[in-house]
Short mmCIF file of C-alpha atoms in Angstrom, two decimals:
data_model
loop_
_atom_site.label_atom_id
_atom_site.label_comp_id
_atom_site.label_asym_id
_atom_site.label_seq_id
_atom_site.Cartn_x
_atom_site.Cartn_y
_atom_site.Cartn_z
CA MET A 1 -16.39 -127.12 -33.69
CA ALA A 2 -14.25 -129.23 -36.08
CA VAL A 3 -11.03 -128.39 -34.22
CA ASP A 4 -12.68 -129.14 -30.88
CA TYR A 5 -13.97 -132.48 -32.17
CA THR A 6 -10.48 -133.39 -33.37
CA VAL A 7 -9.01 -132.64 -29.93
CA ILE A 8 -11.63 -134.79 -28.20
CA VAL A 9 -11.34 -137.72 -30.63
CA LEU A 10 -7.53 -137.74 -30.35
CA TYR A 11 -7.87 -137.65 -26.57
CA LEU A 12 -10.26 -140.61 -26.48
CA ALA A 13 -8.10 -142.59 -28.91
CA GLY A 14 -5.10 -141.92 -26.66
CA MET A 15 -6.97 -143.37 -23.68
CA LEU A 16 -7.56 -146.62 -25.55
CA ALA A 17 -3.92 -146.74 -26.64
CA MET A 18 -2.89 -146.41 -22.99
CA GLY A 19 -5.10 -149.39 -22.19
CA TRP A 20 -3.33 -151.49 -24.80
CA TRP A 21 0.07 -150.41 -23.46
CA GLY A 22 -0.96 -151.26 -19.89
CA MET A 23 -2.11 -154.73 -20.93
CA ARG A 24 1.47 -155.60 -21.86
CA ARG A 25 2.75 -154.63 -18.40
CA ALA A 26 0.03 -156.08 -16.17
CA ARG A 27 1.18 -159.71 -15.96
CA SER A 28 0.67 -160.33 -12.23
CA LYS A 29 -1.96 -159.57 -9.61
CA SER A 30 0.23 -156.86 -8.09
CA GLU A 31 0.90 -155.23 -11.47
CA PHE A 32 -2.77 -155.39 -12.45
CA LEU A 33 -4.36 -154.16 -9.22
CA VAL A 34 -1.77 -151.79 -7.72
CA ALA A 35 0.71 -151.08 -10.57
CA GLY A 36 3.32 -153.28 -8.94
CA ARG A 37 3.51 -150.87 -5.96
CA ARG A 38 6.11 -148.96 -7.98
CA LEU A 39 4.86 -145.38 -8.44
CA GLY A 40 7.28 -142.59 -7.65
CA PRO A 41 6.34 -139.21 -6.14
CA TRP A 42 5.41 -137.29 -9.30
CA MET A 43 3.26 -139.97 -10.89
CA TYR A 44 1.72 -140.86 -7.52
CA SER A 45 0.79 -137.23 -6.83
CA GLY A 46 -0.72 -136.70 -10.28
CA THR A 47 -2.78 -139.86 -10.31
CA MET A 48 -4.02 -139.36 -6.75
CA ALA A 49 -5.18 -135.83 -7.58
CA ALA A 50 -6.83 -137.12 -10.75
CA ILE A 51 -8.96 -139.75 -9.02
CA VAL A 52 -10.30 -137.50 -6.25
CA LEU A 53 -11.10 -134.58 -8.57
CA GLY A 54 -13.86 -136.01 -10.71
CA GLY A 55 -16.90 -134.64 -12.49
CA ALA A 56 -18.50 -133.56 -9.22
CA SER A 57 -15.38 -131.58 -8.31
CA THR A 58 -15.19 -129.93 -11.73
CA ILE A 59 -18.73 -129.47 -13.04
CA GLY A 60 -20.29 -129.58 -9.56
CA GLY A 61 -17.61 -127.34 -8.04
CA VAL A 62 -18.21 -124.67 -10.69
CA GLY A 63 -21.95 -125.04 -10.12
CA LEU A 64 -21.56 -124.41 -6.39
CA GLY A 65 -19.48 -121.33 -7.18
CA TYR A 66 -22.27 -120.11 -9.47
CA LYS A 67 -24.84 -120.59 -6.70
CA TYR A 68 -22.90 -119.51 -3.59
CA GLY A 69 -19.76 -117.71 -4.75
CA LEU A 70 -16.35 -118.37 -3.23
CA SER A 71 -17.80 -120.44 -0.39
CA GLY A 72 -18.89 -122.93 -3.04
CA ALA A 73 -15.30 -124.19 -2.84
CA TRP A 74 -16.04 -125.99 0.43
CA MET A 75 -17.13 -129.30 -1.09
CA VAL A 76 -13.90 -129.81 -3.05
CA PHE A 77 -11.96 -128.18 -0.20
CA ALA A 78 -13.28 -130.90 2.13
CA ILE A 79 -12.01 -133.53 -0.32
CA GLY A 80 -8.58 -131.90 -0.26
CA LEU A 81 -8.57 -131.81 3.54
CA GLY A 82 -9.43 -135.50 3.67
CA LEU A 83 -6.61 -136.37 1.29
CA LEU A 84 -4.17 -134.29 3.34
CA ALA A 85 -5.27 -136.00 6.57
CA LEU A 86 -4.98 -139.45 4.99
CA SER A 87 -1.53 -138.67 3.57
CA VAL A 88 -0.03 -137.08 6.68
CA PHE A 89 -1.44 -139.38 9.38
CA PHE A 90 -2.26 -142.76 7.83
CA SER A 91 -0.91 -143.36 4.32
CA ALA A 92 2.59 -144.49 5.34
CA ARG A 93 1.18 -147.18 7.63
CA ILE A 94 -1.42 -148.21 5.04
CA ALA A 95 1.23 -148.56 2.33
CA ARG A 96 3.42 -150.74 4.55
CA LEU A 97 0.60 -153.27 5.06
CA LYS A 98 1.02 -154.53 1.46
CA VAL A 99 -2.64 -155.53 1.08
CA TYR A 100 -5.09 -154.94 -1.77
CA THR A 101 -8.34 -153.91 -0.05
CA VAL A 102 -9.66 -152.17 3.05
CA SER A 103 -11.32 -155.44 4.11
CA GLU A 104 -7.97 -157.25 4.06
CA MET A 105 -6.66 -154.57 6.41
CA LEU A 106 -9.60 -155.21 8.76
CA ASP A 107 -8.91 -158.95 8.71
CA LEU A 108 -5.26 -158.37 9.55
CA ARG A 109 -6.09 -156.03 12.40
CA TYR A 110 -8.94 -158.00 13.98
CA GLY A 111 -7.88 -161.56 13.18
CA GLY A 112 -10.31 -162.38 10.40
CA ARG A 113 -14.11 -162.45 10.01
CA ALA A 114 -14.50 -158.70 9.61
CA GLY A 115 -13.92 -158.61 5.87
CA VAL A 116 -17.11 -159.96 4.31
CA ILE A 117 -19.64 -157.48 5.69
CA SER A 118 -17.25 -154.56 5.22
CA GLY A 119 -16.60 -155.78 1.68
CA VAL A 120 -20.30 -155.65 0.84
CA VAL A 121 -20.62 -152.08 2.14
CA MET A 122 -17.46 -150.99 0.30
CA TRP A 123 -18.62 -152.69 -2.90
CA ALA A 124 -21.95 -150.81 -2.81
CA TYR A 125 -20.11 -147.51 -2.30
CA THR A 126 -17.62 -148.01 -5.13
CA LEU A 127 -20.36 -149.28 -7.47
CA MET A 128 -22.49 -146.16 -6.97
CA LEU A 129 -19.44 -143.91 -7.27
CA ALA A 130 -18.68 -145.49 -10.64
CA VAL A 131 -22.32 -145.16 -11.71
CA THR A 132 -22.58 -141.46 -10.89
CA SER A 133 -19.31 -140.75 -12.70
CA THR A 134 -20.55 -142.65 -15.74
CA ILE A 135 -23.78 -140.68 -15.83
CA ALA A 136 -21.73 -137.49 -16.08
CA TYR A 137 -20.69 -138.51 -19.61
CA ALA A 138 -24.22 -137.65 -20.72
CA THR A 139 -23.70 -133.97 -19.85
CA ILE A 140 -20.32 -133.68 -21.55
CA PHE A 141 -21.15 -135.58 -24.75
CA ASP A 142 -24.41 -133.65 -25.02
CA VAL A 143 -22.38 -130.43 -25.19
CA LEU A 144 -19.83 -131.95 -27.56
CA PHE A 145 -21.89 -133.96 -30.01
CA ASP A 146 -25.55 -133.43 -29.05
CA LEU A 147 -25.88 -137.16 -28.33
CA PRO A 148 -28.87 -138.80 -26.61
CA ARG A 149 -28.32 -139.58 -22.93
CA THR A 150 -28.17 -143.37 -23.31
CA LEU A 151 -25.74 -143.28 -26.24
CA ALA A 152 -23.49 -140.82 -24.38
CA ILE A 153 -23.35 -143.08 -21.31
CA VAL A 154 -22.60 -146.15 -23.43
CA LEU A 155 -19.87 -144.34 -25.40
CA GLY A 156 -18.07 -142.89 -22.38
CA GLY A 157 -18.56 -145.98 -20.25
CA THR A 158 -17.31 -148.33 -22.95
CA ILE A 159 -14.04 -146.40 -23.36
CA VAL A 160 -13.36 -146.45 -19.60
CA VAL A 161 -14.29 -150.14 -19.26
CA ALA A 162 -12.09 -150.99 -22.25
CA TYR A 163 -8.84 -149.44 -21.04
CA SER A 164 -9.47 -150.48 -17.42
CA THR A 165 -10.11 -154.09 -18.40
CA LEU A 166 -7.10 -154.28 -20.70
CA GLY A 167 -4.38 -152.96 -18.43
CA GLY A 168 -5.83 -152.64 -14.94
CA MET A 169 -4.10 -150.18 -12.65
CA TRP A 170 -1.19 -149.59 -15.06
CA SER A 171 -3.56 -148.36 -17.77
CA ILE A 172 -5.54 -146.32 -15.26
CA THR A 173 -2.35 -144.82 -13.83
CA ILE A 174 -1.01 -143.67 -17.20
CA THR A 175 -4.38 -142.34 -18.34
CA ASP A 176 -4.86 -140.57 -15.01
CA MET A 177 -1.49 -138.88 -15.37
CA VAL A 178 -2.50 -137.62 -18.81
CA GLN A 179 -5.85 -136.56 -17.39
CA PHE A 180 -4.13 -134.69 -14.55
CA VAL A 181 -2.06 -132.69 -17.04
CA VAL A 182 -5.11 -131.98 -19.22
CA LYS A 183 -7.15 -130.82 -16.20
CA THR A 184 -4.36 -128.59 -14.95
CA ILE A 185 -3.92 -126.89 -18.32
CA GLY A 186 -7.61 -126.79 -19.22
CA VAL A 187 -9.12 -125.63 -15.93
CA LEU A 188 -6.37 -123.86 -13.94
CA LEU A 189 -4.25 -122.31 -16.70
CA LEU A 190 -6.89 -121.58 -19.37
CA LEU A 191 -10.49 -121.47 -18.12
CA LEU A 192 -9.78 -119.73 -14.79
CA PRO A 193 -7.99 -116.62 -16.13
CA ILE A 194 -10.24 -116.37 -19.21
CA ALA A 195 -13.40 -116.53 -17.06
CA VAL A 196 -12.13 -113.87 -14.65
CA ILE A 197 -11.14 -111.53 -17.51
CA LYS A 198 -14.47 -112.04 -19.32
CA ALA A 199 -16.34 -111.22 -16.09
CA GLY A 200 -14.52 -107.89 -15.74
CA GLY A 201 -11.82 -108.97 -13.30
CA PHE A 202 -12.23 -109.37 -9.57
CA GLU A 203 -13.33 -105.77 -9.13
CA GLY A 204 -16.01 -106.18 -11.77
CA MET A 205 -17.22 -109.36 -10.13
CA ARG A 206 -17.44 -107.64 -6.75
CA ASP A 207 -19.44 -104.78 -8.22
CA ALA A 208 -21.88 -107.09 -10.02
CA LEU A 209 -22.66 -109.57 -7.24
CA PRO A 210 -23.94 -109.42 -3.63
CA THR A 211 -21.32 -109.38 -0.87
CA SER A 212 -22.48 -112.86 0.21
CA TYR A 213 -20.73 -114.25 -2.88
CA PHE A 214 -17.39 -113.28 -1.37
CA GLU A 215 -17.93 -114.44 2.21
CA PRO A 216 -15.91 -117.58 3.06
CA LEU A 217 -18.77 -119.12 5.08
CA GLY A 218 -21.61 -117.94 2.86
CA ILE A 219 -22.72 -121.46 1.98
CA GLY A 220 -23.66 -122.06 5.65
CA GLY A 221 -21.95 -123.61 8.65
CA GLU A 222 -24.12 -126.75 8.71
CA THR A 223 -23.44 -127.43 5.02
CA ILE A 224 -19.69 -127.03 5.57
CA PHE A 225 -19.81 -129.39 8.55
CA THR A 226 -21.67 -131.98 6.49
CA TYR A 227 -19.16 -131.70 3.64
CA VAL A 228 -16.31 -132.27 6.08
CA LEU A 229 -18.08 -135.18 7.76
CA ILE A 230 -18.92 -136.98 4.53
CA TYR A 231 -16.14 -136.07 2.11
CA THR A 232 -13.19 -135.50 4.43
CA PHE A 233 -13.83 -138.68 6.39
CA GLY A 234 -14.87 -140.50 3.21
CA MET A 235 -11.38 -139.84 1.81
CA LEU A 236 -9.89 -141.61 4.83
CA ILE A 237 -11.60 -144.96 4.24
CA GLY A 238 -12.65 -145.33 0.58
CA GLN A 239 -11.31 -148.36 -1.31
CA ASP A 240 -10.79 -146.24 -4.44
CA ILE A 241 -8.43 -143.95 -2.49
CA TRP A 242 -6.67 -146.71 -0.53
CA GLN A 243 -6.01 -148.66 -3.71
CA ARG A 244 -4.01 -145.67 -4.98
CA VAL A 245 -2.08 -145.54 -1.71
CA PHE A 246 -1.13 -149.18 -2.32
CA THR A 247 0.54 -148.15 -5.62
CA ALA A 248 3.20 -146.02 -3.89
CA ARG A 249 6.81 -147.22 -4.20
CA THR A 250 7.53 -146.43 -0.52
CA ASP A 251 5.69 -145.15 2.51
CA LYS A 252 7.45 -141.78 2.06
CA VAL A 253 6.07 -141.50 -1.47
CA ALA A 254 2.58 -142.21 -0.10
CA LYS A 255 2.94 -139.54 2.58
CA TRP A 256 4.57 -136.68 0.70
CA GLY A 257 3.12 -137.42 -2.73
CA GLY A 258 -0.36 -137.48 -1.21
CA THR A 259 0.33 -134.21 0.61
CA VAL A 260 1.18 -132.55 -2.70
CA ALA A 261 -2.00 -133.96 -4.26
CA GLY A 262 -4.11 -132.71 -1.33
CA THR A 263 -2.65 -129.23 -1.64
CA TYR A 264 -3.42 -129.27 -5.38
CA CYS A 265 -7.04 -130.15 -4.51
CA LEU A 266 -7.33 -127.03 -2.35
CA ALA A 267 -6.18 -124.86 -5.27
CA TYR A 268 -8.56 -126.66 -7.63
CA ALA A 269 -11.44 -126.05 -5.21
CA LEU A 270 -10.84 -122.31 -5.17
CA ALA A 271 -10.43 -122.21 -8.97
CA GLY A 272 -13.78 -123.92 -9.52
CA ALA A 273 -15.57 -121.51 -7.17
CA VAL A 274 -14.02 -118.48 -8.89
CA ILE A 275 -15.00 -119.79 -12.34
CA GLY A 276 -18.56 -120.34 -11.11
CA THR A 277 -18.68 -116.84 -9.63
CA ALA A 278 -17.49 -115.38 -12.94
CA ALA A 279 -20.18 -117.39 -14.76
CA LYS A 280 -22.80 -115.86 -12.45
CA VAL A 281 -21.72 -112.40 -13.60
CA MET A 282 -21.93 -113.34 -17.29
CA TYR A 283 -25.03 -115.58 -17.13
CA PRO A 284 -27.10 -114.55 -14.11
CA THR A 285 -30.24 -116.54 -15.04
CA LEU A 286 -29.12 -120.02 -16.00
CA PRO A 287 -31.85 -122.65 -15.42
CA SER A 288 -29.44 -124.84 -13.44
CA ALA A 289 -26.20 -124.04 -11.61
CA ASP A 290 -24.66 -127.22 -13.03
CA ASP A 291 -25.01 -125.71 -16.52
CA ALA A 292 -22.48 -123.00 -15.65
CA PHE A 293 -19.37 -124.96 -16.64
CA ALA A 294 -20.63 -126.10 -20.04
CA THR A 295 -22.14 -122.69 -20.83
CA ILE A 296 -19.02 -120.66 -20.12
CA VAL A 297 -16.86 -123.13 -22.03
CA LYS A 298 -19.16 -123.25 -25.05
CA ASP A 299 -19.77 -119.52 -25.33
CA GLU A 300 -16.58 -117.83 -24.11
CA LEU A 301 -13.61 -119.93 -25.21
CA PRO A 302 -12.00 -119.93 -28.67
CA MET A 303 -11.96 -123.09 -30.76
CA GLY A 304 -9.25 -125.56 -29.86
CA VAL A 305 -9.10 -124.15 -26.36
CA ARG A 306 -12.76 -125.05 -25.96
CA GLY A 307 -11.98 -128.63 -27.01
CA LEU A 308 -9.10 -128.85 -24.53
CA VAL A 309 -11.21 -127.59 -21.63
CA LEU A 310 -14.03 -130.00 -22.49
CA ALA A 311 -11.39 -132.72 -22.64
CA ALA A 312 -10.39 -131.60 -19.14
CA ALA A 313 -13.95 -132.13 -17.93
CA LEU A 314 -14.00 -135.51 -19.64
CA ALA A 315 -10.66 -136.32 -18.00
CA ALA A 316 -12.07 -135.47 -14.58
CA VAL A 317 -15.01 -137.80 -15.06
CA MET A 318 -12.95 -140.62 -16.56
CA SER A 319 -10.33 -140.61 -13.81
CA THR A 320 -12.94 -140.96 -11.06
CA SER A 321 -14.96 -143.49 -13.05
CA SER A 322 -11.99 -145.76 -13.81
CA GLY A 323 -10.67 -145.56 -10.25
CA ALA A 324 -14.07 -146.44 -8.80
CA LEU A 325 -14.51 -149.26 -11.34
CA ILE A 326 -11.25 -151.07 -10.53
CA ALA A 327 -11.93 -150.58 -6.80
CA CYS A 328 -15.43 -152.06 -7.21
CA ALA A 329 -14.10 -155.05 -9.15
CA THR A 330 -11.23 -155.61 -6.69
CA VAL A 331 -13.61 -155.69 -3.72
CA ALA A 332 -16.13 -157.89 -5.56
CA ASN A 333 -13.46 -160.43 -6.52
CA ASN A 334 -11.10 -160.41 -3.52
CA ASP A 335 -13.44 -159.62 -0.63
CA ILE A 336 -16.74 -161.19 -1.69
CA TRP A 337 -16.37 -163.80 -4.42
CA SER A 338 -13.12 -165.33 -3.14
CA ARG A 339 -14.64 -165.66 0.35
CA LEU A 340 -17.80 -167.26 -1.02
CA ARG A 341 -15.61 -169.78 -2.83
CA GLY A 342 -13.93 -170.47 0.53
CA SER A 343 -11.87 -173.62 0.65
CA VAL A 344 -12.29 -174.18 -3.09
CA ALA A 345 -10.40 -170.94 -3.72
CA ARG A 346 -7.52 -172.00 -1.46
CA LYS A 347 -7.36 -175.46 -3.00
CA ASP A 348 -6.81 -174.30 -6.58
CA GLU A 349 -5.37 -170.84 -6.04
CA ASN A 350 -1.94 -171.77 -7.44
CA ASP A 351 -3.59 -172.73 -10.72
CA HIS A 352 -5.92 -169.77 -10.84
CA ASP A 353 -5.09 -167.03 -13.35
CA GLU A 354 -5.58 -164.05 -11.06
CA VAL A 355 -5.00 -161.40 -13.70
CA LYS A 356 -7.56 -163.04 -15.95
CA GLY A 357 -10.02 -163.30 -13.05
CA ASN A 358 -9.64 -159.66 -12.03
CA ARG A 359 -9.88 -158.56 -15.67
CA LEU A 360 -13.14 -160.49 -15.99
CA PHE A 361 -14.53 -158.83 -12.85
CA ILE A 362 -13.71 -155.36 -14.20
CA LEU A 363 -15.54 -156.20 -17.42
CA VAL A 364 -18.60 -157.57 -15.59
CA MET A 365 -18.74 -154.69 -13.11
CA GLY A 366 -18.23 -152.21 -15.97
CA VAL A 367 -21.20 -153.58 -17.90
CA ALA A 368 -23.29 -153.46 -14.70
CA VAL A 369 -22.24 -149.85 -14.09
CA ILE A 370 -23.29 -148.81 -17.61
CA LEU A 371 -26.67 -150.53 -17.32
CA ILE A 372 -27.39 -149.03 -13.89
CA ALA A 373 -26.32 -145.58 -15.11
CA ILE A 374 -28.79 -145.84 -18.01
CA ALA A 375 -31.63 -146.91 -15.70
CA LEU A 376 -30.96 -144.53 -12.81
CA ASN A 377 -32.39 -141.02 -12.67
CA ASP A 378 -31.69 -139.58 -9.21
CA VAL A 379 -27.94 -140.06 -8.86
CA VAL A 380 -27.64 -137.61 -5.97
CA GLN A 381 -29.80 -139.77 -3.76
CA ALA A 382 -27.98 -142.95 -4.80
CA LEU A 383 -24.57 -141.46 -4.05
CA THR A 384 -25.81 -140.04 -0.74
CA VAL A 385 -26.93 -143.50 0.34
CA ALA A 386 -23.53 -144.93 -0.58
CA TYR A 387 -21.56 -142.25 1.28
CA ASN A 388 -23.83 -142.46 4.34
CA LEU A 389 -23.33 -146.23 4.56
CA LEU A 390 -19.59 -145.89 4.00
CA VAL A 391 -19.02 -143.24 6.66
CA GLY A 392 -21.72 -144.40 9.09
CA GLY A 393 -20.76 -148.07 8.89
CA LEU A 394 -17.02 -148.28 8.22
CA LEU A 395 -15.34 -145.13 9.53
CA VAL A 396 -15.30 -146.19 13.20
CA PRO A 397 -13.98 -149.78 12.80
CA ILE A 398 -11.30 -148.68 10.30
CA LEU A 399 -9.98 -145.71 12.27
CA GLY A 400 -10.54 -147.60 15.51
CA GLY A 401 -8.38 -150.42 14.24
CA LEU A 402 -5.61 -147.99 13.35
CA LEU A 403 -5.78 -145.95 16.56
CA TRP A 404 -7.16 -148.12 19.42
CA ARG A 405 -5.50 -151.37 20.45
CA ARG A 406 -8.45 -152.55 22.56
CA GLY A 407 -10.84 -152.73 19.59
CA THR A 408 -12.02 -156.29 18.83
CA VAL A 409 -13.53 -158.06 15.84
CA GLN A 410 -16.88 -158.27 17.68
CA GLY A 411 -16.77 -154.52 18.25
CA ALA A 412 -15.92 -153.92 14.59
CA LEU A 413 -18.80 -156.08 13.36
CA ALA A 414 -21.19 -154.41 15.80
CA ALA A 415 -20.05 -150.97 14.62
CA VAL A 416 -20.67 -151.84 10.97
CA ALA A 417 -24.07 -153.40 11.66
CA VAL A 418 -25.38 -150.79 14.12
CA GLY A 419 -24.02 -147.82 12.16
CA GLY A 420 -25.34 -149.14 8.84
CA LEU A 421 -28.80 -150.00 10.19
CA THR A 422 -29.07 -146.65 11.99
CA VAL A 423 -28.21 -144.78 8.79
CA ILE A 424 -30.76 -146.77 6.77
CA GLY A 425 -33.49 -146.34 9.37
CA LEU A 426 -32.96 -142.59 9.75
CA MET A 427 -32.82 -142.05 5.98
CA TRP A 428 -36.24 -143.67 5.89
CA THR A 429 -37.43 -141.32 8.67
CA TYR A 430 -35.73 -138.01 7.82
CA GLY A 431 -35.26 -138.46 4.07
CA ILE A 432 -32.27 -139.58 2.04
CA LEU A 433 -30.76 -136.13 1.67
CA ALA A 434 -31.06 -135.20 5.37
CA ASN A 435 -27.95 -134.69 7.51
CA GLU A 436 -29.23 -136.50 10.61
CA PRO A 437 -28.72 -140.09 9.35
CA VAL A 438 -24.95 -139.82 9.06
CA TYR A 439 -24.64 -137.79 12.30
CA TYR A 440 -26.53 -140.29 14.44
CA GLY A 441 -25.21 -143.27 12.48
CA LEU A 442 -21.65 -142.33 13.36
CA LEU A 443 -22.50 -141.87 17.04
CA ALA A 444 -24.31 -145.22 17.17
CA SER A 445 -21.41 -146.94 15.40
CA LEU A 446 -18.89 -145.45 17.84
CA ALA A 447 -20.95 -146.44 20.87
CA ALA A 448 -21.37 -150.01 19.60
CA TYR A 449 -17.66 -150.31 18.83
CA VAL A 450 -16.50 -149.13 22.25
CA ILE A 451 -19.11 -150.99 24.32
CA VAL A 452 -18.83 -154.34 22.50
CA SER A 453 -15.02 -154.17 22.33
CA LEU A 454 -14.76 -153.57 26.07
CA ALA A 455 -17.29 -156.33 26.76
CA THR A 456 -15.47 -158.98 24.71
CA ARG A 457 -12.11 -160.67 24.97
CA PRO A 458 -9.19 -158.56 23.68
CA THR A 459 -7.74 -159.38 20.27
CA ASP A 460 -5.27 -162.26 20.42
CA ALA A 461 -1.73 -161.09 21.21
CA ALA A 462 -0.29 -162.95 18.20
CA VAL A 463 -2.70 -161.17 15.86
CA LEU A 464 -1.75 -157.77 17.32
CA ALA A 465 1.94 -158.62 17.10
CA ASN A 466 1.53 -159.58 13.44
CA TRP A 467 -0.43 -156.35 12.86
CA ARG A 468 2.21 -154.13 14.49
CA ALA A 469 4.96 -155.83 12.53
CA ARG A 470 3.10 -155.31 9.26
CA LEU A 471 2.50 -151.65 10.11
CA ALA A 472 6.24 -151.32 10.66
CA GLY A 473 6.95 -152.91 7.27
CA GLN A 474 8.49 -156.10 8.66
CA ASP A 475 8.32 -159.60 7.23
CA THR A 476 6.50 -161.43 9.99
CA HIS A 477 6.68 -164.97 8.55
CA LEU A 478 3.30 -165.50 10.16
CA ALA A 479 0.28 -167.14 8.58
CA PRO A 480 -2.29 -164.69 7.20
CA ALA A 481 -5.37 -163.83 9.19
CA GLU A 482 -8.29 -166.21 9.05
CA GLY A 483 -10.33 -165.68 5.91
CA THR A 484 -7.49 -163.83 4.16
CA ALA A 485 -5.91 -165.53 1.18
CA PRO A 486 -2.09 -165.78 1.43
CA GLU A 487 -1.54 -163.86 -1.77
CA GLY A 488 -3.58 -160.97 -0.29
CA THR A 489 -0.53 -159.78 1.59
CA GLY A 490 1.45 -159.19 -1.56
CA ALA A 491 4.51 -159.26 0.70
CA THR A 492 8.03 -160.41 -0.02
CA PRO A 493 11.17 -159.62 1.96
CA ALA A 494 12.25 -157.19 -0.75
CA THR A 495 9.01 -155.24 -0.82
CA LEU A 496 8.69 -155.11 2.94
CA THR A 497 12.19 -153.82 3.57
CA GLY A 498 11.99 -151.35 0.66
#
């Protein structure tokens, strides 16, 4: 394992070096939080693919392939579909808004007052996403170094917190690009063909396994529908994904670069399912399906290659963890803390070191993520709660604001409150892992949004005019929405016309 250890150590050292490099570039709020909105198509595509394809997509995707065969690809496939839908239909408009958070978009669209409650829901989602990604370090470092769970979480979490705190989005962007290359080589170009060959090729796999392993809908129609509802729609509204859209140099980069990344996700989904199916042929009685990835890597790959593939798994986890961490800190600082400070924040905002403040929030949130990851056992339930609240509470007001002019701030607030409370109540009744909470939560949120919006006064014409101008990428010269700090627009004539 000496060669494998060397590969991993060099990889981790490189991540920290990228953090130091990013610190020298991140000298403004825009540079720190959204990489100066300067990413071109290739870097944008690679980093977007890196953040959405995390440990669940790699280790979990292979595990689903081990359990269900090719239809195990549906979870990651749903993620790819969501990224494609976001890129084709919404990303260009989102990029032209020149904001930093989803809540700032809601304030612009509805004229203020919608951001605080949505910020709290989004913060809870991004926090739990970061926690579950951090917990995944325990599995990888256990295979690599036989480390105790707590030490593995602290080691992996500390590295991610360090480079994220130092350089913000610039560090995360460069590390994600490296991680994208490592994942592509390690999983698609090395592990996939080696696993298929070791399992006897596709014909050998067909002979060794039941036909259900090769049916595209074998995992079940209800499961597929739930994946699409949670993950596809979750991709449309998550702060971690939107914050990457904000890094695009132009709206065309956001649209076409994201389309390339979404297509890559579809290929990655199929690759993970095939690797899991091959693992089922070679190791038919593993105690857990999630052990399939580590087992096939440890037992079937030659030294050096094994280290690279394990680095690919580590890359997948780190990219999601760092993206969720900076999103969590951005929401906590810009959407919650700055609003609690209220007029005090506006009074001294010219003197406030925003990079220093955001760096501090990443550090604080990172420490909290590590501590929660150590204490938490059932991560599946925690992440399910976060996704249910995100989709059940925020999907309708966000998409409604983008698609329906008649939606009002009262309707948006009602949708968040009714959808969120319905999800929580039904999780208590049906169980956290049941499908009904998010189904009925969405319906209740939609009903509340439409009914309350129609029953209240339409959004002020000046607010809608400002909103349409911002969607078109125009410099409106209008005051920001109530409750939105002026610097939240991030807009200058040059950036808006570019």
